[in-house]
PDB file of C-alpha atoms in Angstrom:
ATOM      1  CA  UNK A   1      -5.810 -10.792  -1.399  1.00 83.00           C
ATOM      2  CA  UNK A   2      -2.209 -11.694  -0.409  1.00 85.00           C
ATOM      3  CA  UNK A   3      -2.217 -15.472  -1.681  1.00 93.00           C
ATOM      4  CA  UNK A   4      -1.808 -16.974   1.987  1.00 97.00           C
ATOM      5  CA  UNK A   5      -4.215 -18.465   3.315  1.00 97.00           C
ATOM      6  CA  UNK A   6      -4.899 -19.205   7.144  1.00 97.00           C
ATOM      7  CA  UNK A   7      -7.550 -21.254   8.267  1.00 97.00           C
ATOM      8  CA  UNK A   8     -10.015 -21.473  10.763  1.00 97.00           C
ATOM      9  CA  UNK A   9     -10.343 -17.149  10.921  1.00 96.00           C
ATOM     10  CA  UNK A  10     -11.218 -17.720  14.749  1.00 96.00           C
ATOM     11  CA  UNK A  11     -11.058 -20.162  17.257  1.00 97.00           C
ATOM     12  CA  UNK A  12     -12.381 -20.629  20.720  1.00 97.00           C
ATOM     13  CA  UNK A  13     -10.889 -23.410  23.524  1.00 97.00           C
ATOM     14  CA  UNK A  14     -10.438 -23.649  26.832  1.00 97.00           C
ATOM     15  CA  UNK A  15      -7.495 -23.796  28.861  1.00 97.00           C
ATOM     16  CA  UNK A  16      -4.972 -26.881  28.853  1.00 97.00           C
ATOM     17  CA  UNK A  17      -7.096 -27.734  25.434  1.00 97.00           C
ATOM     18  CA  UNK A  18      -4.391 -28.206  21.939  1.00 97.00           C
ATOM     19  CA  UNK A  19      -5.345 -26.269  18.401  1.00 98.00           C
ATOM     20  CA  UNK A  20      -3.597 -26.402  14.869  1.00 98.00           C
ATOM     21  CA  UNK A  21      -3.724 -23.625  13.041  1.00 98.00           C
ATOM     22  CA  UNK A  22      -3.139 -24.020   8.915  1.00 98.00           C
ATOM     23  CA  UNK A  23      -1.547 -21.866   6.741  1.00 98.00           C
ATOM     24  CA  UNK A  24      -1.277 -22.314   2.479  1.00 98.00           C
ATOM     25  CA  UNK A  25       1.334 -20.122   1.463  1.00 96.00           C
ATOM     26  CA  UNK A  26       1.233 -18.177  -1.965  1.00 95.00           C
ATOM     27  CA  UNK A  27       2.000 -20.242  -5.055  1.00 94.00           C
ATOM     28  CA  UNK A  28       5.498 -20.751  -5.668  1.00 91.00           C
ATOM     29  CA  UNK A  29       6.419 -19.646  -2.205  1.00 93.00           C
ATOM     30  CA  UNK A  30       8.982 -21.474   0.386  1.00 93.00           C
ATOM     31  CA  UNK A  31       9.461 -19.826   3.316  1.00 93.00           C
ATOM     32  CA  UNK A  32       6.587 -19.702   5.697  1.00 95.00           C
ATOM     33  CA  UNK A  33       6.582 -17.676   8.891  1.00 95.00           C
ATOM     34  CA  UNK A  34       4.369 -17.911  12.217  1.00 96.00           C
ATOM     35  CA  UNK A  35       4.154 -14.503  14.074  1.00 95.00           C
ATOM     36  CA  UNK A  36       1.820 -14.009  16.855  1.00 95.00           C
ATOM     37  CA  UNK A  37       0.245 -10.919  18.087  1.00 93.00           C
ATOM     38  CA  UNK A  38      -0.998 -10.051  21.700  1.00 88.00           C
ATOM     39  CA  UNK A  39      -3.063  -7.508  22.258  1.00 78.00           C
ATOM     40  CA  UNK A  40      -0.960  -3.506  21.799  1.00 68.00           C
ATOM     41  CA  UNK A  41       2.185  -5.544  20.790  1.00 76.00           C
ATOM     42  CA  UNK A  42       3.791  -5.505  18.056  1.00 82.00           C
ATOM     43  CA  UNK A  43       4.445  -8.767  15.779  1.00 90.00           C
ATOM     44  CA  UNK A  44       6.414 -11.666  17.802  1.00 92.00           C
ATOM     45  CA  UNK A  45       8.238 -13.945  15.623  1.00 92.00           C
ATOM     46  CA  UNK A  46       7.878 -17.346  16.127  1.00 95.00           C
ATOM     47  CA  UNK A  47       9.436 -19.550  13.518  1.00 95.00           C
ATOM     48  CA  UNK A  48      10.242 -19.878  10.204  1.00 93.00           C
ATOM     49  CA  UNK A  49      10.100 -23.290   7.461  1.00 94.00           C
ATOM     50  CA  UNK A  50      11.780 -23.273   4.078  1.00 92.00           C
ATOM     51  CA  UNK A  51      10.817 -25.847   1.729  1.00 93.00           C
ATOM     52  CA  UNK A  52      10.578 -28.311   4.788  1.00 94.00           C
ATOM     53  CA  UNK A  53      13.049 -27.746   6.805  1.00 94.00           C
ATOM     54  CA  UNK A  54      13.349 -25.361   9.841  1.00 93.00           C
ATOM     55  CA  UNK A  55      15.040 -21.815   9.061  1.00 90.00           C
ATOM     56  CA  UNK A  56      15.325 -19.755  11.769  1.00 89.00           C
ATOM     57  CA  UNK A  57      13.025 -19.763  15.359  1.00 91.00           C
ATOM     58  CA  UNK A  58      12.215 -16.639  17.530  1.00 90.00           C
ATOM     59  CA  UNK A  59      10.388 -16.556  20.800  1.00 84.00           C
ATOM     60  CA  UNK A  60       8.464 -20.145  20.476  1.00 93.00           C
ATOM     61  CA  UNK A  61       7.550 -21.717  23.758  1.00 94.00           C
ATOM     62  CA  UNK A  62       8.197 -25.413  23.897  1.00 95.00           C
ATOM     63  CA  UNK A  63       4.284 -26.088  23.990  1.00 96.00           C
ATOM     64  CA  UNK A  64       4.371 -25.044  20.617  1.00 97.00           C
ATOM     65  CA  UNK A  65       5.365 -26.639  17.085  1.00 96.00           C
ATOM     66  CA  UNK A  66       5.171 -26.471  13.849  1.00 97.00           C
ATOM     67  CA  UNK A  67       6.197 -28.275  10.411  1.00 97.00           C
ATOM     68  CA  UNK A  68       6.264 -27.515   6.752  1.00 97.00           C
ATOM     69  CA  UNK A  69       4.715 -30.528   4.822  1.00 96.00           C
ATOM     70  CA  UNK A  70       5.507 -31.455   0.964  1.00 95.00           C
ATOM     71  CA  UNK A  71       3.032 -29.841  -0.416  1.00 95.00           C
ATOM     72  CA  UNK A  72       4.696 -26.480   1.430  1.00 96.00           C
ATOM     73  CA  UNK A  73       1.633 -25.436   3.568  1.00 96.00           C
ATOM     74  CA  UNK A  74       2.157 -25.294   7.152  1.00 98.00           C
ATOM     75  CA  UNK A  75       0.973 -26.213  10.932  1.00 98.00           C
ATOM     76  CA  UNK A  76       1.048 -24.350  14.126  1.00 98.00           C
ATOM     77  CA  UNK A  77       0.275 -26.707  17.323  1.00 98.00           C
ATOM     78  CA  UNK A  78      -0.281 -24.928  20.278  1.00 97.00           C
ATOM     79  CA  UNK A  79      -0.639 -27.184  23.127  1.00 97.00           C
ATOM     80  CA  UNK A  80      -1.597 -27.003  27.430  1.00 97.00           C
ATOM     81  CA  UNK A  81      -2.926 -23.389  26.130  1.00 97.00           C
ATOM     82  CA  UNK A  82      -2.779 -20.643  28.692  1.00 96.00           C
ATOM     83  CA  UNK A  83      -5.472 -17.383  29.019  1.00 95.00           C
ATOM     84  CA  UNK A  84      -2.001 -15.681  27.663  1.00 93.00           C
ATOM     85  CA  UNK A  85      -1.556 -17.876  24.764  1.00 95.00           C
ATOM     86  CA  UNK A  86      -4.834 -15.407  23.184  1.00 96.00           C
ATOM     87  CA  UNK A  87      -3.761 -13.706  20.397  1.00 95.00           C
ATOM     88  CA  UNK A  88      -3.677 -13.063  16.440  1.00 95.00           C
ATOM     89  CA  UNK A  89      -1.566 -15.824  15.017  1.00 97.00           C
ATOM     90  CA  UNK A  90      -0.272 -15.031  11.828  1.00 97.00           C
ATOM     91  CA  UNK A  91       1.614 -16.811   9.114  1.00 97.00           C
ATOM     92  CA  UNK A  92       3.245 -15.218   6.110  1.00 95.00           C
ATOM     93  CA  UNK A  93       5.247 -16.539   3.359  1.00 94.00           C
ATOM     94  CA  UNK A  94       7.902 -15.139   0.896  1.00 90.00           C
ATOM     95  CA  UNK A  95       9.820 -16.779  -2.360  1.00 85.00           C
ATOM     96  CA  UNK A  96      13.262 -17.615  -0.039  1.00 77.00           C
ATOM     97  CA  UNK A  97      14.386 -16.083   2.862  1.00 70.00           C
ATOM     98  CA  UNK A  98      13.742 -12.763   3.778  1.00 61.00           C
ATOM     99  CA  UNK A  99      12.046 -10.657   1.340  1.00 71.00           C
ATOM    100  CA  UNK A 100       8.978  -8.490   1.528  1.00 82.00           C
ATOM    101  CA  UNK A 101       6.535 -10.960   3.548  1.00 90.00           C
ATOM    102  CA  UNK A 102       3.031 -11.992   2.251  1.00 93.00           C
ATOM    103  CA  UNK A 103       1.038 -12.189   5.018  1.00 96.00           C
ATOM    104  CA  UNK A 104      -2.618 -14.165   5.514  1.00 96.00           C
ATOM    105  CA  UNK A 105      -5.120 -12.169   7.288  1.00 96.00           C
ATOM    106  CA  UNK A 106      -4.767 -14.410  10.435  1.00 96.00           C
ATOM    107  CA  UNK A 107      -6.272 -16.613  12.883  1.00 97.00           C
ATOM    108  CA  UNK A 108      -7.351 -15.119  16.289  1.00 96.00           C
ATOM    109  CA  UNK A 109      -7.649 -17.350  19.190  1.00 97.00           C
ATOM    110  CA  UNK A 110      -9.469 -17.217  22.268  1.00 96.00           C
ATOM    111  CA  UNK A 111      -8.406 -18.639  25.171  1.00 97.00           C
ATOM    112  CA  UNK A 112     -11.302 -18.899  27.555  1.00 95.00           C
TER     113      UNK A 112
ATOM    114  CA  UNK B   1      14.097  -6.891  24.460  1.00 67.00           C
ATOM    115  CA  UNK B   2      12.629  -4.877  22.539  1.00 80.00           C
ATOM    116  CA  UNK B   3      15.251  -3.892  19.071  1.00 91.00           C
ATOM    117  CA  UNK B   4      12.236  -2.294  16.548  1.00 94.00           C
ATOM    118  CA  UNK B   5      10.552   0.631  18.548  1.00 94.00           C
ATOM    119  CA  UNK B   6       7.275   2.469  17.839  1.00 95.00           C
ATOM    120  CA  UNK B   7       7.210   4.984  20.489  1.00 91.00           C
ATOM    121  CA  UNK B   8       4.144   6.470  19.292  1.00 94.00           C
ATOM    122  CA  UNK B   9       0.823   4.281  19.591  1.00 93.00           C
ATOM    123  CA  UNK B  10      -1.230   6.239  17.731  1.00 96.00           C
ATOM    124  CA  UNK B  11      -1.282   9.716  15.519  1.00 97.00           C
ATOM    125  CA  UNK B  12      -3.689  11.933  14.151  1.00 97.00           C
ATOM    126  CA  UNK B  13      -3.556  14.127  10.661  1.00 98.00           C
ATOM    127  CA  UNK B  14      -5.552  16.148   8.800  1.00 97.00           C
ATOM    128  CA  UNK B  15      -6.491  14.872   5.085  1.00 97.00           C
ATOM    129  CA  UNK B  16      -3.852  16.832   2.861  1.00 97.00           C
ATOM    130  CA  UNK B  17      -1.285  17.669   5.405  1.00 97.00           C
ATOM    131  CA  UNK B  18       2.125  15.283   5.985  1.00 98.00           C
ATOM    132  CA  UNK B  19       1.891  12.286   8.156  1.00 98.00           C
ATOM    133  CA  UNK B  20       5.295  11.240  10.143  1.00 98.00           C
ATOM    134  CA  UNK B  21       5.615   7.823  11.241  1.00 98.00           C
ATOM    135  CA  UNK B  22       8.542   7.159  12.895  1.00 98.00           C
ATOM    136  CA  UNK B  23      10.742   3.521  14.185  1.00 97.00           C
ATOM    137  CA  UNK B  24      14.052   3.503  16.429  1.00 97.00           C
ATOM    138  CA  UNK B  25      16.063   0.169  16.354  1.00 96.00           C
ATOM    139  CA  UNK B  26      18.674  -0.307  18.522  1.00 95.00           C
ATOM    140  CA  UNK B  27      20.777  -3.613  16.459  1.00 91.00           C
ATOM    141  CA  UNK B  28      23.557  -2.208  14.375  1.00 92.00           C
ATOM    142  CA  UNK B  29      23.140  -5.671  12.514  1.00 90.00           C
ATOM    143  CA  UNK B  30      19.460  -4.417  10.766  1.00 91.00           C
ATOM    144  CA  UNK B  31      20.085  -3.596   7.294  1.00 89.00           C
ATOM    145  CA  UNK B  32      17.011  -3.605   5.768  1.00 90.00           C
ATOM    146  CA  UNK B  33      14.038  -1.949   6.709  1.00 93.00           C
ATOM    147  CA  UNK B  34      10.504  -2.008   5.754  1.00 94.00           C
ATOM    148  CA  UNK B  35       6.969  -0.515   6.585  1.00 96.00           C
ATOM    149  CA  UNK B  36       3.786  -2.465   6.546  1.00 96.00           C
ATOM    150  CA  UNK B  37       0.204  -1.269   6.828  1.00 96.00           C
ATOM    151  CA  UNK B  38      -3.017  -3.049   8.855  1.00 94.00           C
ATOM    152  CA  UNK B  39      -6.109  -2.440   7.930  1.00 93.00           C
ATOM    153  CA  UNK B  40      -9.114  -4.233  10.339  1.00 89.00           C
ATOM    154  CA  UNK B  41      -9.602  -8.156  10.438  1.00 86.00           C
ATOM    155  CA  UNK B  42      -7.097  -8.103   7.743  1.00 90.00           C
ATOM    156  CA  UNK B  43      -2.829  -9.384   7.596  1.00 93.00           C
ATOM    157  CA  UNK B  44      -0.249  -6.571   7.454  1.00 94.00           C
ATOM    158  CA  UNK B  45       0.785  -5.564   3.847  1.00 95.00           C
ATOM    159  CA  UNK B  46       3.887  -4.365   2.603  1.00 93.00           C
ATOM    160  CA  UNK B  47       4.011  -0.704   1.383  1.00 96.00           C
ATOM    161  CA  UNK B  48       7.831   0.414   1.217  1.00 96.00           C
ATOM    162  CA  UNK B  49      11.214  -0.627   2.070  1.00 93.00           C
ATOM    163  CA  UNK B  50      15.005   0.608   1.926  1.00 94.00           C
ATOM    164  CA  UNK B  51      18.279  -0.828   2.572  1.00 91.00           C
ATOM    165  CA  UNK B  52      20.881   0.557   4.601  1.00 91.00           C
ATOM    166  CA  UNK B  53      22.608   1.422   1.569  1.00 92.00           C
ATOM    167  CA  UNK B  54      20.226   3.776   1.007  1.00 94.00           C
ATOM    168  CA  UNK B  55      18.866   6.920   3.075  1.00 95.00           C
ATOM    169  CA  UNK B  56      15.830   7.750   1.251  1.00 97.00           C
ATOM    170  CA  UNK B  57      13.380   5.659  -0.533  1.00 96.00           C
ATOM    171  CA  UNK B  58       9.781   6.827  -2.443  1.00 97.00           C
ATOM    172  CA  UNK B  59       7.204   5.550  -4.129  1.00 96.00           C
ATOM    173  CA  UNK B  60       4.260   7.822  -4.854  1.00 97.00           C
ATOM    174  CA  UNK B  61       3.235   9.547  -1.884  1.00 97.00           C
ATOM    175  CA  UNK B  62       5.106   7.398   0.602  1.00 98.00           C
ATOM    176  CA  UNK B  63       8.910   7.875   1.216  1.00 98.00           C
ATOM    177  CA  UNK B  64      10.976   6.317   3.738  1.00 98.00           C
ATOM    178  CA  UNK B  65      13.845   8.257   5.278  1.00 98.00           C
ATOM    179  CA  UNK B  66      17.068   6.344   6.854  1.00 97.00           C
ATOM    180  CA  UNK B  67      19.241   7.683   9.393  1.00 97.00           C
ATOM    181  CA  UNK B  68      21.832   4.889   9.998  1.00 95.00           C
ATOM    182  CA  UNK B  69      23.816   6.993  12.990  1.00 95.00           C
ATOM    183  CA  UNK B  70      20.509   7.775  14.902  1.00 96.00           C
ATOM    184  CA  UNK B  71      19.019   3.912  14.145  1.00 96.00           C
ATOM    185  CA  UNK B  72      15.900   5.791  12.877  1.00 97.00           C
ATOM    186  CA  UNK B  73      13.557   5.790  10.420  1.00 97.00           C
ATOM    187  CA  UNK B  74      10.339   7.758   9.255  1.00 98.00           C
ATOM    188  CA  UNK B  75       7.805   7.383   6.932  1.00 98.00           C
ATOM    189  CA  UNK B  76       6.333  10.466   5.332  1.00 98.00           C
ATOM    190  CA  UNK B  77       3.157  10.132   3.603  1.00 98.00           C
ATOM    191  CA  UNK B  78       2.320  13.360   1.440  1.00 97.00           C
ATOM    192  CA  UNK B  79      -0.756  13.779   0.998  1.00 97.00           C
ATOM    193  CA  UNK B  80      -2.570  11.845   3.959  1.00 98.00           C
ATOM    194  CA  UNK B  81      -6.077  10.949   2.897  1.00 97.00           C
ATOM    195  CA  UNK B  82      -8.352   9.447   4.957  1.00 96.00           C
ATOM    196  CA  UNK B  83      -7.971   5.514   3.350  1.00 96.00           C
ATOM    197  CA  UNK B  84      -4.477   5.931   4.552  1.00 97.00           C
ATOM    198  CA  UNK B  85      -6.188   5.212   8.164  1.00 97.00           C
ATOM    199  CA  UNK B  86      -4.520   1.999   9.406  1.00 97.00           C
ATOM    200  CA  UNK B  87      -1.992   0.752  11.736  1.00 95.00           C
ATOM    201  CA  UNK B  88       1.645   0.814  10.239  1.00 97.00           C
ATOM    202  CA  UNK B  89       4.494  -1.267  11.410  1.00 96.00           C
ATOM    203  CA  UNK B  90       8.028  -0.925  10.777  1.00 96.00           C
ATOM    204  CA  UNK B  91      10.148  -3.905  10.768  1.00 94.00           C
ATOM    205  CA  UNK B  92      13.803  -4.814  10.056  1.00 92.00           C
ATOM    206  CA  UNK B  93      16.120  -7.667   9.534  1.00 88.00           C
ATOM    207  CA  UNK B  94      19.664  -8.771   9.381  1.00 85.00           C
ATOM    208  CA  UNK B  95      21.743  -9.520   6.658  1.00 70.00           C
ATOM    209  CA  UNK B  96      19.532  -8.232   3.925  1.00 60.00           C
ATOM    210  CA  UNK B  97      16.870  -9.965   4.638  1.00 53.00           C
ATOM    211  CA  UNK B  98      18.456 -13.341   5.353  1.00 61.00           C
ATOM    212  CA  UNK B  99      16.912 -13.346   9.060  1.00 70.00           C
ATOM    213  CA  UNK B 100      13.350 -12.681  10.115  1.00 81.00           C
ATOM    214  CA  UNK B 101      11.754  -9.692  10.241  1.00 87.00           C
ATOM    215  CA  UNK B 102      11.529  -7.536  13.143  1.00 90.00           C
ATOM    216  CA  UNK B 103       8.261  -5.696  14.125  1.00 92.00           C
ATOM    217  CA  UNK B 104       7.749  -2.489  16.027  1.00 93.00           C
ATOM    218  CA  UNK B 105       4.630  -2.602  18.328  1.00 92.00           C
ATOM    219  CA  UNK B 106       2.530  -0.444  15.613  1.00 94.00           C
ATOM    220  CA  UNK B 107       1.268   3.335  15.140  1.00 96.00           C
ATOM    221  CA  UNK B 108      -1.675   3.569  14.640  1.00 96.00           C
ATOM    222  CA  UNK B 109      -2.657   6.309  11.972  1.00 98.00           C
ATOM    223  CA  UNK B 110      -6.023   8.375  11.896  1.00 98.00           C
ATOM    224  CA  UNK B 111      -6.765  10.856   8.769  1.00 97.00           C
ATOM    225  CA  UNK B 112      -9.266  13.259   9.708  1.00 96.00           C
ATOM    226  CA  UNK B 113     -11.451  14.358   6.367  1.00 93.00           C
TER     227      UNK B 113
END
């Protein structure tokens, strides 16, 4: 058990619908990072929160968001989702910036 | 653009005998590297890492090998056994860490008993 927790474990919409995804990263921990995986590729980075405030973003489209609340756990808002927008989503959290990654054991959506 | 490269989707061993992972990155900025394993309906996990200080890193049966002029890495795992079965990613970042990780598309590992 990696300390991160991602919630809901799967999800099933339809096109054009909007879905949050939740992460709680381990105690103590800052950063949080969204990565999504399609299916046979590798780990896309999305974005990255410390302590609140937005760190560093990788290939995000602009119908997706995210925030950091107080309390340090995280939101993912994918919105007008596409068939491609299926994948594993998931987020991962370290002390600061950088180090080895905790990662939760993810949320896989389906795009139907 | 793909800068962490797994050019091998998937590899097959024998229980016992070396297994040879290996990750090309093409940005000079990486300087720290790190492999993570997958198991099934689970997140990655972090088994080994090395800095570009370094060219050789080990822990217990797993060492990681650097080769800064080729942009390569490998990860030798001596003995495989068969709970070693898993998908393993390498993944790099930038100024020791300071930038997001980097993931290679994944190799995934069999260990035949």
């Amino acid at each position: 058990d990696s300390g991160v927790t991602q919630t809901p474990k799967h999800l099933i919409t339809a096109t054009g619908q909007r879905v949050t995804l939740r992460c709680s990263p381990r105690s103590g921990d800052l950063s949080v990072y969204w990565y999504q995986q399609s299916l046979d590729q590798g780990l896309q980075f999305l974005i990255q929160y410390y302590n609140g405030e937005e760190r560093a973003k990788g290939n995000i489209l602009e119908r997706f968001s995210a925030q950091q609340f107080p309390d340090l756990h995280s939101e993912l808002n994918l919105s007008s989702l596409e068939l491609g927008d299926s994948a594993l989503y998931f987020c991962a959290s370290s002390p600061g910036y950088g180090e080895k990654l905790f990662f939760g054991s993810g949320t896989q959506l389906s795009v139907l | 653009d793909q800068q962490v490269k797994q050019n091998s989707p998937s590899l097959s061993v024998q229980e016992g005998r070396i297994s040879i992972l290996n990750c090309d990155y093409t940005n000079s900025m990486f300087d720290y590297f790190l492999w993570y394993k997958k198991y099934p309906a689970e997140g990655p996990t972090f088994l080994i890492s090395i800095s570009s200080i370094k060219d050789k890193n080990e822990d217990g049966r797993f060492t990681v090998f650097l080769n800064k002029s080729a942009k390569h890495l490998s990860l030798h795992i001596v003995p495989s056994q068969p709970g070693d079965s898993a998908v393993y990613f390498c993944a790099a970042s930038a100024q020791t860490g300071r930038r997001a990780l980097t993931f290679g598309s994944g190799t995934r590992l069999q260990v035949q008993p």
